[in-house]
PDB file of C-alpha atoms in Angstrom:
ATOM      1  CA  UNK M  65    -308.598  24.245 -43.213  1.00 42.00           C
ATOM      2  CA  UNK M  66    -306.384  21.137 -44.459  1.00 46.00           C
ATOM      3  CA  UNK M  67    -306.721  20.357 -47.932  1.00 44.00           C
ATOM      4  CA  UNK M  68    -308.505  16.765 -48.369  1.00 47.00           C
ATOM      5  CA  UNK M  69    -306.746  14.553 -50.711  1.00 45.00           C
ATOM      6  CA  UNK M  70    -307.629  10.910 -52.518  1.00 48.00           C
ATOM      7  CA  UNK M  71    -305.437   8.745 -53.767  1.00 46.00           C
ATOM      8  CA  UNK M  72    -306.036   7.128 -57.422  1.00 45.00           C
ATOM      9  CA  UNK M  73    -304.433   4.615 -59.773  1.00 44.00           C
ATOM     10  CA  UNK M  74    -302.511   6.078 -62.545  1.00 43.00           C
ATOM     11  CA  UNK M  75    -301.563   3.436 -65.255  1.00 43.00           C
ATOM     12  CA  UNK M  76    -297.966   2.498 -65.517  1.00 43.00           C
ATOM     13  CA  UNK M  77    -296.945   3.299 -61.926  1.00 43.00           C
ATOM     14  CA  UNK M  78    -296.462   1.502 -58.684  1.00 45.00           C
ATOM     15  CA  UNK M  79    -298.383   3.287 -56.506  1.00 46.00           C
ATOM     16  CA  UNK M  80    -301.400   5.811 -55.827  1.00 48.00           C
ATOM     17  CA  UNK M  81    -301.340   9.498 -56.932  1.00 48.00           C
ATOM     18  CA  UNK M  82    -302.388  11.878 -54.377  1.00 49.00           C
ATOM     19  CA  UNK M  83    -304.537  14.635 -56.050  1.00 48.00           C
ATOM     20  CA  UNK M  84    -305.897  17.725 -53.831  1.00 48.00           C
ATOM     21  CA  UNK M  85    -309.419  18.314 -54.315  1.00 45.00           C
ATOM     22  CA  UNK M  86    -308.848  22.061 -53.747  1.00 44.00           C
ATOM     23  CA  UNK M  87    -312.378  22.682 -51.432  1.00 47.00           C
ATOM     24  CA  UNK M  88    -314.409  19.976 -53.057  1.00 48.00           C
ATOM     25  CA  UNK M  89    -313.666  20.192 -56.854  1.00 48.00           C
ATOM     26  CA  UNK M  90    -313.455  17.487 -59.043  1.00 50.00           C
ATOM     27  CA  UNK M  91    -309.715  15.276 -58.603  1.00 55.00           C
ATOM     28  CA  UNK M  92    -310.613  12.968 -60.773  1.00 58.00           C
ATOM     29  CA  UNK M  93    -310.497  15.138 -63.869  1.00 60.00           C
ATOM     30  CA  UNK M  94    -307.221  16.299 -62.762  1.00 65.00           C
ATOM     31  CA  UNK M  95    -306.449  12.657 -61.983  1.00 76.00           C
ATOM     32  CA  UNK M  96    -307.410  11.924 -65.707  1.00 80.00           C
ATOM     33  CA  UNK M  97    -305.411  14.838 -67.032  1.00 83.00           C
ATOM     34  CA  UNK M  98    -302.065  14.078 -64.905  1.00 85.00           C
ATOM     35  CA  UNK M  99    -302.712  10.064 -66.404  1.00 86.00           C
ATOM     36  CA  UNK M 100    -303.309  11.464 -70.010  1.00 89.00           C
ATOM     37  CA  UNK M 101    -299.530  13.709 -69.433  1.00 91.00           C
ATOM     38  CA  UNK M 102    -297.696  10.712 -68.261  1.00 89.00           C
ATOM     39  CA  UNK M 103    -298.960   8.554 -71.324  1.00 91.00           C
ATOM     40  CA  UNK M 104    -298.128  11.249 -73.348  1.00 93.00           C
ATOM     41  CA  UNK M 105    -294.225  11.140 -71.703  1.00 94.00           C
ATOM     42  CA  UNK M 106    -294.135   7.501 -72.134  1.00 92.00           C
ATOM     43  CA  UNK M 107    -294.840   7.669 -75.422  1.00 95.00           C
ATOM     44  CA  UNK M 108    -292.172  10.133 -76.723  1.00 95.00           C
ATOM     45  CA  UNK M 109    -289.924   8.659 -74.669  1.00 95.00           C
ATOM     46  CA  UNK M 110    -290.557   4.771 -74.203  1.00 95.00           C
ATOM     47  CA  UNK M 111    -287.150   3.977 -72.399  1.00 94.00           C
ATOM     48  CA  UNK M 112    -287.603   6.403 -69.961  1.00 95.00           C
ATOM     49  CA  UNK M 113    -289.559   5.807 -66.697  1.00 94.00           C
ATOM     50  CA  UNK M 114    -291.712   9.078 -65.623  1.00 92.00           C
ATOM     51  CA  UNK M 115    -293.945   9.160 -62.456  1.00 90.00           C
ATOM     52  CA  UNK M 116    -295.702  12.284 -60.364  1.00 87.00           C
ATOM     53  CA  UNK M 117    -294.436  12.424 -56.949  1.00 87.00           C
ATOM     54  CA  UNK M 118    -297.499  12.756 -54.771  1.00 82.00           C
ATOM     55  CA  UNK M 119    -294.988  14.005 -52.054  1.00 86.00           C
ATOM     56  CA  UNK M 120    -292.924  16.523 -53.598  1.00 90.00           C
ATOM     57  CA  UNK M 121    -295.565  17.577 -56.536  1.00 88.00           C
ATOM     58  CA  UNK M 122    -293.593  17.437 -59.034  1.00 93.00           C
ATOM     59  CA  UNK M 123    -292.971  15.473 -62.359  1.00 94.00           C
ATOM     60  CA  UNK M 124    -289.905  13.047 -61.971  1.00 95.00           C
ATOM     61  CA  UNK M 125    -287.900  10.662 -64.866  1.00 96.00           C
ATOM     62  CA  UNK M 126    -285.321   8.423 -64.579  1.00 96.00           C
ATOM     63  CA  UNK M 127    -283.552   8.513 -68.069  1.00 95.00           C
ATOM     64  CA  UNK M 128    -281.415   5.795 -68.455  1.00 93.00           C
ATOM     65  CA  UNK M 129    -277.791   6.088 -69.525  1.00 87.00           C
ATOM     66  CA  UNK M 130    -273.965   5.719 -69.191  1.00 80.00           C
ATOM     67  CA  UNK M 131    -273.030   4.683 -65.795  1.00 85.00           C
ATOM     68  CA  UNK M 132    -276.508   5.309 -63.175  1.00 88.00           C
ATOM     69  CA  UNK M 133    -278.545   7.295 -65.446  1.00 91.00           C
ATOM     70  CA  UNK M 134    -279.858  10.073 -64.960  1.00 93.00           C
ATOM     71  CA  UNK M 135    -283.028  11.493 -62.357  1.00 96.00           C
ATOM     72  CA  UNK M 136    -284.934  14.326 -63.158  1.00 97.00           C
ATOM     73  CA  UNK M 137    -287.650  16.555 -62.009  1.00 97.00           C
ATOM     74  CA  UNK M 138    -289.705  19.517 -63.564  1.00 97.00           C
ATOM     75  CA  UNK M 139    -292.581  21.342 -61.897  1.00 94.00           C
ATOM     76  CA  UNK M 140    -294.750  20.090 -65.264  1.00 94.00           C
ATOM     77  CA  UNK M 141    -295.067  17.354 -67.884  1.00 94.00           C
ATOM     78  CA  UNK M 142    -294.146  19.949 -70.561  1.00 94.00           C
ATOM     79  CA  UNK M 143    -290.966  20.802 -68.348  1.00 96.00           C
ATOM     80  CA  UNK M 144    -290.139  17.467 -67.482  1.00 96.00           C
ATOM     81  CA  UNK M 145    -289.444  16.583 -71.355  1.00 95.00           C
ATOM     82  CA  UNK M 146    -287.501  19.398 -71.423  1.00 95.00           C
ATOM     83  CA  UNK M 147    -285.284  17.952 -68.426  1.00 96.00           C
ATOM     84  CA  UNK M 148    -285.528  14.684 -70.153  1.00 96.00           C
ATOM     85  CA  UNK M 149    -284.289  15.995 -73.580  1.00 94.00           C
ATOM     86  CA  UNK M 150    -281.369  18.376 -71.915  1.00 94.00           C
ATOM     87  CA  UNK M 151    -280.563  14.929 -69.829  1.00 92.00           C
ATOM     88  CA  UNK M 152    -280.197  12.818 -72.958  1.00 90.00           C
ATOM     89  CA  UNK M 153    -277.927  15.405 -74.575  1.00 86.00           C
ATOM     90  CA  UNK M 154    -275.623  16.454 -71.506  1.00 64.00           C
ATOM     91  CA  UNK M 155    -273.111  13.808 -70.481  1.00 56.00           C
ATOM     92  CA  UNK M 156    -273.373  13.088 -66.786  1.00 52.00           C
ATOM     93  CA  UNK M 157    -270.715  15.026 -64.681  1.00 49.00           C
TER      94      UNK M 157
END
């Protein structure tokens, strides 16, 4: 049996986020939850973009820097500003 999905608005991003309703449970208080952790990244780190990749599942930033910048993915917020710290202090190779 195929996992239904919806796809929902989450503030500050360009397009839907596809949340599994894992056999009829409620996505929209993951939805809120995975909204509340991508505030919470854009507010420790304002110049950094951070999305959820419906496609991959997993947490993605661009943090900007010499040259390109810098992309980085973590399989969590708490993760990702991990990544995002280690990218700001790690000169790009």
């Amino acid at each position: 049996m195929k996992e239904e999905e919806r796809v929902v608005r989450v503030a500050g991003t360009h397009s839907g986020l596809s949340v599994p309703t894992y056999g009829g449970g409620p996505p929209l208080l993951l939805a809120a939850s995975m909204q509340r952790a991508a505030e919470g990244l854009r507010e420790r780190f304002p110049w950094v973009q951070c999305w959820w990749g419906p496609y991959t599942r997993r947490w993605w930033a661009y943090v900007p820097g010499v040259g390109l910048g810098r992309l980085v993915e973590a399989g969590g917020p708490e993760q990702l500003a991990e990544e995002i710290l280690r990218a700001m202090g790690r000169p790009w190779r």
